[in-house]
Short mmCIF file of C-alpha atoms in Angstrom, two decimals:
data_model
loop_
_atom_site.label_atom_id
_atom_site.label_comp_id
_atom_site.label_asym_id
_atom_site.label_seq_id
_atom_site.Cartn_x
_atom_site.Cartn_y
_atom_site.Cartn_z
CA MET A 1 112.81 173.20 77.78
CA ALA A 2 113.42 172.30 74.40
CA ILE A 3 110.95 174.12 71.53
CA ILE A 4 110.30 172.99 68.24
CA PRO A 5 108.59 174.68 65.67
CA VAL A 6 106.47 172.71 63.09
CA GLU A 7 106.41 175.06 60.08
CA LEU A 8 103.24 174.86 58.04
CA ALA A 9 101.74 177.74 56.25
CA GLY A 10 99.07 179.16 58.45
CA ARG A 11 98.73 176.36 61.04
CA SER A 12 102.36 176.32 62.55
CA TYR A 13 102.81 175.01 66.12
CA GLU A 14 105.07 174.13 68.90
CA VAL A 15 106.28 170.91 70.15
CA ARG A 16 107.49 171.69 73.93
CA VAL A 17 110.11 168.88 75.34
CA ALA A 18 111.27 169.18 79.45
CA SER A 19 109.87 167.59 82.40
CA GLY A 20 107.11 169.21 84.53
CA LEU A 21 105.20 170.31 81.51
CA LEU A 22 101.79 168.42 82.96
CA SER A 23 101.97 170.05 86.14
CA ASP A 24 101.65 173.18 84.36
CA VAL A 25 99.33 172.48 81.68
CA ALA A 26 97.14 175.42 82.37
CA GLY A 27 100.20 177.81 81.79
CA GLN A 28 101.20 175.90 78.87
CA CYS A 29 98.40 175.78 76.99
CA GLY A 30 97.58 179.66 77.80
CA LYS A 31 94.91 180.76 75.53
CA LEU A 32 94.28 177.92 73.48
CA LEU A 33 91.52 177.06 76.48
CA ARG A 34 88.56 179.51 76.08
CA LYS A 35 86.26 178.23 78.23
CA LYS A 36 86.13 177.18 81.82
CA ARG A 37 85.37 173.37 80.91
CA VAL A 38 88.19 171.71 79.50
CA PRO A 39 87.64 168.15 77.57
CA ILE A 40 90.04 165.64 78.22
CA VAL A 41 90.17 162.34 76.62
CA THR A 42 92.47 159.53 78.13
CA ASP A 43 92.51 155.77 79.32
CA THR A 44 92.58 154.23 82.54
CA ASN A 45 96.17 153.29 82.74
CA VAL A 46 97.33 156.92 82.01
CA ALA A 47 94.41 158.55 84.52
CA GLN A 48 96.08 156.14 87.43
CA HIS A 49 99.01 158.22 87.04
CA TRP A 50 98.37 161.89 85.73
CA ARG A 51 94.77 162.63 85.86
CA ASP A 52 95.24 164.44 89.00
CA THR A 53 98.34 166.19 88.01
CA VAL A 54 96.31 167.42 85.10
CA ALA A 55 92.77 168.19 87.13
CA GLN A 56 95.06 170.03 89.68
CA SER A 57 96.63 172.28 87.15
CA LEU A 58 93.79 172.91 85.14
CA GLY A 59 91.60 173.70 88.74
CA ASP A 60 94.11 176.05 90.31
CA ALA A 61 94.18 178.08 87.01
CA GLY A 62 90.28 178.28 87.45
CA TYR A 63 88.97 175.58 84.91
CA GLU A 64 86.58 172.97 85.20
CA PRO A 65 88.44 169.57 83.63
CA HIS A 66 85.66 167.04 82.38
CA PHE A 67 87.28 163.52 81.73
CA LEU A 68 86.53 160.77 79.11
CA VAL A 69 88.24 157.65 80.23
CA LEU A 70 88.58 155.04 77.72
CA GLU A 71 90.21 151.01 77.96
CA PRO A 72 93.54 151.05 77.07
CA GLY A 73 94.56 149.47 73.96
CA GLU A 74 94.37 149.40 70.29
CA GLY A 75 90.97 148.37 70.24
CA ALA A 76 90.23 151.63 70.90
CA LYS A 77 90.80 152.87 67.56
CA SER A 78 87.61 151.65 66.20
CA TRP A 79 84.20 152.75 65.04
CA GLN A 80 82.37 151.83 68.23
CA VAL A 81 85.02 153.73 70.58
CA LEU A 82 84.87 156.82 68.30
CA GLU A 83 81.28 156.93 68.11
CA LEU A 84 81.20 157.15 71.98
CA VAL A 85 84.03 159.86 71.92
CA MET A 86 81.79 161.84 69.61
CA ASP A 87 78.71 161.83 71.69
CA TRP A 88 80.56 162.82 74.67
CA LEU A 89 82.37 165.76 73.13
CA LEU A 90 78.68 167.01 71.79
CA ALA A 91 77.22 166.71 75.23
CA GLU A 92 80.39 168.71 76.49
CA GLU A 93 78.99 171.20 73.75
CA VAL A 94 82.44 171.48 72.42
CA GLU A 95 82.51 174.05 69.57
CA ARG A 96 84.75 174.72 66.56
CA GLY A 97 87.23 177.23 68.57
CA ASP A 98 87.62 175.03 71.74
CA HIS A 99 90.40 172.65 72.25
CA ILE A 100 90.11 169.10 73.17
CA LEU A 101 93.13 167.31 75.21
CA ALA A 102 94.52 164.29 74.12
CA LEU A 103 96.18 162.48 77.31
CA GLY A 104 97.72 159.47 76.47
CA GLY A 105 99.72 157.23 74.11
CA GLY A 106 99.61 157.15 70.34
CA VAL A 107 96.13 155.58 70.65
CA ILE A 108 94.29 158.38 72.35
CA GLY A 109 96.54 160.92 70.20
CA ASP A 110 94.76 159.47 67.12
CA LEU A 111 91.63 158.50 68.21
CA THR A 112 90.98 161.82 69.86
CA GLY A 113 92.66 163.85 67.04
CA PHE A 114 90.44 162.14 64.24
CA ALA A 115 87.47 162.98 66.32
CA ALA A 116 88.63 166.57 66.29
CA ALA A 117 88.84 166.51 62.89
CA ILE A 118 85.37 165.52 62.57
CA LEU A 119 83.42 167.24 64.69
CA LYS A 120 81.55 170.12 63.49
CA ARG A 121 83.79 169.79 60.28
CA GLY A 122 86.96 170.55 62.61
CA CYS A 123 87.98 171.75 66.48
CA GLY A 124 91.29 172.36 68.01
CA PHE A 125 93.23 169.58 70.07
CA ILE A 126 96.27 169.46 71.76
CA GLN A 127 98.65 166.61 72.15
CA LEU A 128 99.77 165.45 75.74
CA PRO A 129 101.53 162.51 74.62
CA THR A 130 102.45 160.15 77.59
CA THR A 131 104.69 157.16 75.81
CA LEU A 132 108.03 157.50 74.41
CA LEU A 133 106.45 156.40 70.99
CA ALA A 134 103.86 159.34 70.69
CA GLN A 135 106.40 161.93 71.76
CA VAL A 136 108.78 161.23 69.39
CA ASP A 137 106.38 160.27 66.41
CA SER A 138 102.57 159.90 66.42
CA SER A 139 101.82 163.17 68.25
CA VAL A 140 103.66 165.31 65.69
CA GLY A 141 102.51 165.55 62.04
CA GLY A 142 98.62 165.68 62.04
CA LYS A 143 98.14 162.39 61.24
CA THR A 144 94.86 160.89 62.89
CA ALA A 145 92.83 157.39 62.26
CA ILE A 146 91.10 154.85 63.68
CA ASN A 147 91.37 150.93 62.70
CA THR A 148 89.03 148.92 60.60
CA SER A 149 88.78 145.19 59.97
CA ALA A 150 90.37 145.87 56.71
CA GLY A 151 93.40 147.08 58.32
CA LYS A 152 95.25 149.64 60.44
CA ASN A 153 94.68 153.56 60.35
CA LEU A 154 92.78 153.25 56.96
CA VAL A 155 89.93 155.59 57.96
CA GLY A 156 91.63 159.17 59.33
CA ALA A 157 92.51 162.62 58.32
CA PHE A 158 95.39 164.89 58.39
CA HIS A 159 94.26 167.30 61.32
CA GLN A 160 97.18 169.26 63.07
CA PRO A 161 97.61 169.73 66.68
CA ALA A 162 97.88 173.08 68.27
CA LEU A 163 100.41 172.29 70.61
CA VAL A 164 102.35 169.09 71.82
CA LEU A 165 103.66 168.75 75.13
CA ALA A 166 105.91 166.17 75.77
CA ASP A 167 106.52 165.94 79.60
CA LEU A 168 109.71 163.47 80.20
CA ASP A 169 108.29 162.64 83.60
CA THR A 170 105.62 160.70 82.07
CA LEU A 171 108.33 158.04 80.91
CA ASP A 172 108.86 156.86 84.53
CA THR A 173 105.85 155.52 84.82
CA LEU A 174 105.88 153.43 81.25
CA PRO A 175 106.66 149.73 81.47
CA ALA A 176 110.23 148.83 80.22
CA ARG A 177 108.44 147.02 77.15
CA GLU A 178 106.56 150.17 76.32
CA MET A 179 109.77 152.06 76.30
CA ARG A 180 111.73 149.78 74.51
CA ALA A 181 108.78 150.17 71.72
CA GLY A 182 108.93 153.50 71.68
CA TYR A 183 112.61 153.67 71.41
CA ALA A 184 112.22 151.34 67.73
CA GLU A 185 110.81 154.83 66.68
CA VAL A 186 113.38 156.72 67.80
CA ILE A 187 116.18 154.51 65.94
CA LYS A 188 114.38 155.09 63.05
CA TYR A 189 115.25 158.66 62.55
CA GLY A 190 119.12 157.43 62.81
CA ILE A 191 118.58 154.53 60.27
CA LEU A 192 116.42 156.59 57.53
CA GLY A 193 118.19 160.10 57.61
CA ASP A 194 121.25 160.53 60.20
CA ARG A 195 123.81 158.01 60.58
CA ASP A 196 125.47 160.19 63.49
CA PHE A 197 122.32 159.84 65.17
CA PHE A 198 122.05 156.46 64.76
CA ASP A 199 125.44 155.61 65.95
CA TRP A 200 124.61 157.64 69.15
CA CYS A 201 121.69 155.34 69.47
CA ARG A 202 123.55 152.47 69.50
CA ALA A 203 125.97 154.11 72.22
CA GLU A 204 123.12 155.75 74.38
CA GLY A 205 120.05 153.59 73.67
CA PRO A 206 120.17 151.86 77.01
CA GLU A 207 120.25 155.39 78.81
CA VAL A 208 117.03 156.32 77.04
CA VAL A 209 115.06 153.05 78.01
CA THR A 210 116.18 153.09 81.32
CA GLY A 211 115.50 156.60 82.31
CA GLY A 212 118.50 158.63 81.78
CA LYS A 213 116.97 162.34 81.78
CA SER A 214 119.52 164.17 79.52
CA ALA A 215 119.74 160.92 76.97
CA GLN A 216 115.72 161.19 76.86
CA GLU A 217 115.65 164.55 76.49
CA PHE A 218 118.30 164.59 73.53
CA ALA A 219 116.66 161.59 72.00
CA VAL A 220 113.03 163.10 71.70
CA THR A 221 114.29 166.44 70.72
CA GLN A 222 116.38 165.13 68.00
CA SER A 223 113.62 162.72 66.94
CA VAL A 224 110.89 165.68 66.78
CA LYS A 225 113.37 167.99 64.95
CA ALA A 226 114.01 165.39 62.37
CA LYS A 227 110.18 164.96 61.91
CA ALA A 228 109.16 168.05 62.20
CA ARG A 229 111.67 169.10 59.06
CA ILE A 230 109.92 166.37 57.01
CA VAL A 231 106.23 167.04 57.83
CA ALA A 232 107.31 171.20 57.10
CA GLU A 233 108.57 169.88 53.47
CA ASP A 234 105.64 166.93 52.80
CA GLU A 235 102.75 167.43 55.18
CA ARG A 236 100.41 164.99 53.50
CA GLU A 237 102.70 162.68 51.97
CA THR A 238 102.53 164.05 48.33
CA THR A 239 106.60 164.57 47.26
CA GLY A 240 107.87 161.35 48.84
CA ALA A 241 109.62 163.15 51.70
CA ARG A 242 107.33 162.26 54.54
CA ALA A 243 106.74 158.60 53.18
CA LEU A 244 110.56 157.96 54.43
CA LEU A 245 109.04 158.26 57.82
CA ASN A 246 106.99 154.88 57.32
CA LEU A 247 110.53 152.87 57.01
CA GLY A 248 109.43 149.57 58.54
CA HIS A 249 105.85 150.24 58.90
CA THR A 250 104.79 148.29 55.78
CA PHE A 251 106.57 145.01 57.06
CA GLY A 252 105.49 145.88 60.63
CA HIS A 253 101.70 146.46 59.90
CA ALA A 254 101.65 143.36 58.04
CA LEU A 255 102.84 141.70 61.57
CA GLU A 256 100.74 143.60 63.39
CA ALA A 257 97.34 142.63 61.46
CA GLN A 258 98.49 138.70 61.34
CA THR A 259 98.91 138.86 65.10
CA GLY A 260 95.95 140.68 65.41
CA PHE A 261 96.57 144.16 66.67
CA SER A 262 97.38 142.56 70.10
CA ASP A 263 99.65 142.91 72.78
CA ARG A 264 101.38 139.81 71.26
CA LEU A 265 103.20 142.49 69.09
CA LEU A 266 103.04 146.09 69.97
CA HIS A 267 103.36 148.44 67.27
CA GLY A 268 106.68 149.91 67.92
CA GLU A 269 107.98 146.15 67.96
CA GLY A 270 106.48 145.57 64.62
CA VAL A 271 108.39 148.40 63.53
CA ALA A 272 111.45 147.44 65.07
CA LEU A 273 111.07 144.08 63.52
CA GLY A 274 109.94 145.52 60.12
CA MET A 275 112.94 147.87 59.81
CA VAL A 276 115.26 144.75 60.09
CA LEU A 277 113.33 143.22 57.22
CA ALA A 278 113.17 146.37 55.09
CA ALA A 279 117.36 146.25 55.65
CA ARG A 280 117.19 142.40 54.76
CA TYR A 281 115.32 143.16 52.11
CA SER A 282 117.22 146.41 50.67
CA ALA A 283 120.37 143.67 50.96
CA ARG A 284 118.41 141.13 48.82
CA ARG A 285 117.69 143.73 46.26
CA GLY A 286 121.52 145.01 46.35
CA TYR A 287 121.16 148.29 47.68
CA ILE A 288 123.12 147.57 50.94
CA SER A 289 125.58 145.09 52.48
CA ASP A 290 124.75 142.26 54.29
CA ALA A 291 126.90 143.77 56.87
CA ASP A 292 124.70 147.01 56.80
CA ALA A 293 121.45 144.68 57.20
CA ALA A 294 123.11 142.57 60.30
CA LEU A 295 124.23 146.16 62.00
CA VAL A 296 120.51 147.18 61.79
CA ALA A 297 119.37 143.77 63.30
CA ALA A 298 121.94 144.06 66.10
CA ALA A 299 120.57 147.39 66.86
CA MET A 300 117.43 146.18 67.57
CA ALA A 301 118.26 143.14 69.37
CA SER A 302 120.70 145.08 71.67
CA ALA A 303 117.81 147.33 72.70
CA GLY A 304 115.47 144.16 73.51
CA LEU A 305 113.67 145.04 70.66
CA PRO A 306 112.47 141.75 68.21
CA SER A 307 114.79 141.13 65.51
CA GLU A 308 113.76 137.53 63.92
CA ILE A 309 110.45 137.05 62.72
CA SER A 310 110.65 133.38 63.43
CA ALA A 311 110.52 134.29 67.07
CA LEU A 312 107.01 135.28 66.50
CA GLY A 313 105.89 131.94 66.23
CA LEU A 314 103.68 132.95 63.07
CA ASN A 315 101.67 130.14 61.68
CA CYS A 316 101.58 131.26 58.06
CA ASP A 317 103.63 132.00 55.12
CA GLY A 318 105.33 134.80 53.12
CA ALA A 319 102.50 135.36 50.64
CA THR A 320 99.83 135.71 53.66
CA LEU A 321 102.08 138.40 55.49
CA ALA A 322 102.32 140.32 52.22
CA GLY A 323 98.56 139.80 51.49
CA HIS A 324 97.85 142.01 54.28
CA MET A 325 100.29 144.46 52.64
CA LEU A 326 97.45 144.90 49.63
CA HIS A 327 95.34 146.69 52.15
CA ASP A 328 98.34 149.28 52.89
CA LYS A 329 96.71 152.82 52.60
CA LYS A 330 100.00 153.69 50.66
CA MET A 331 98.88 151.84 47.92
CA ASP A 332 98.86 153.63 44.59
CA ALA A 333 97.32 152.56 41.12
CA GLY A 334 97.95 149.11 42.30
CA THR A 335 101.58 149.09 43.31
CA LEU A 336 103.04 149.66 47.01
CA PRO A 337 105.95 151.88 47.66
CA PHE A 338 108.64 150.11 49.83
CA VAL A 339 110.89 152.56 51.86
CA LEU A 340 114.52 150.46 51.51
CA LEU A 341 117.92 151.50 52.13
CA ARG A 342 121.04 152.91 50.32
CA SER A 343 123.02 153.11 53.33
CA ILE A 344 122.17 153.46 57.11
CA GLY A 345 121.23 157.14 57.22
CA GLU A 346 119.63 157.19 53.80
CA ALA A 347 116.46 155.69 53.07
CA PHE A 348 114.36 155.93 49.95
CA LEU A 349 111.12 154.96 48.32
CA ASP A 350 111.35 152.19 45.83
CA LYS A 351 108.25 152.00 43.72
CA GLN A 352 109.12 148.88 41.28
CA VAL A 353 108.92 146.29 44.31
CA SER A 354 106.97 142.92 43.56
CA LEU A 355 104.89 141.99 46.41
CA GLU A 356 105.55 138.12 44.86
CA ASP A 357 109.21 138.87 45.64
CA VAL A 358 108.25 140.08 48.99
CA ALA A 359 106.34 136.98 49.86
CA GLU A 360 109.04 134.73 48.65
CA PHE A 361 111.41 136.50 51.14
CA LEU A 362 109.19 136.61 53.87
CA SER A 363 108.63 132.71 53.66
CA GLU A 364 112.55 132.41 53.50
CA GLU A 365 112.92 134.97 56.80
CA LEU A 366 109.76 132.91 58.63
CA GLN A 367 112.14 129.89 58.26
CA ALA A 368 115.70 131.13 58.76
CA HIS A 369 117.82 132.61 61.69
#
């Protein structure tokens, strides 16, 4: 088992990476479970595969698992579903010292974490991420949120989990498309800060996606270590270090908004295409070579991820896409910082980007390649 500490003053916790963690969830959670009743939030897809495993582990240890099973998908990150979750947790008599289990991907983790943040002004929660994307990104670092009509993740809180259990066995039940989407967040760590890891991903990426356990363990462990270092340095995204984790996200969220936050473009797919666009825009501004930008695009394409915006068939222009960025939560005094590249392995925050220039660039991309 790999154990990665997330070092935060007074709120440090562990991320554990191994196979078989959910079948030992009672033993792994230890003293964090104070009462017999254990509230667990999940969705129908995850419940089909892992509800019985978690229930048996808890039941064998003398606990009473209580499940709230939601419909899957980004639509669960809404005011209406948040209200449903809150009412259920209150009916379950969850107290501030208790811990809610979030069993699922990024949607369940974000939603449950936000509910935990606001329930009785804050109670504990444990992340049980069941997708590659959640294991390497959203389950670590304490960002929780729901979506609104104005945009993605605009209502939320920083609320760190007490523990993260990344069970590699859960990856065996994922559709190939979900694995590829999660892989985008793995390769992101190489592009933004570790050229050697980027090169490893280019060579071993297919093994991660197709089920090679040793490759998966290395990919998840290295990704979590990278994120843990950044979160420890800049928990609330105030110094700029954590903002680098948003590489590809500003472009990606605009594409997600244009496609209605639907299965037409999964979050990881949006991030992958967003990183390609960030690399090409970096080249446009003279920071990196066209060859490096092409290398990023090729890495995405070889992993089966989208690398051309024109392939989405969007019925809009660059100004429309740039308009979605006006609702980005990173807007600061009317300007939007962009995470761009000085090289593959060196990202930086550019606060001098003109959205008009971005709109022109996106219009060109929509018609090119």
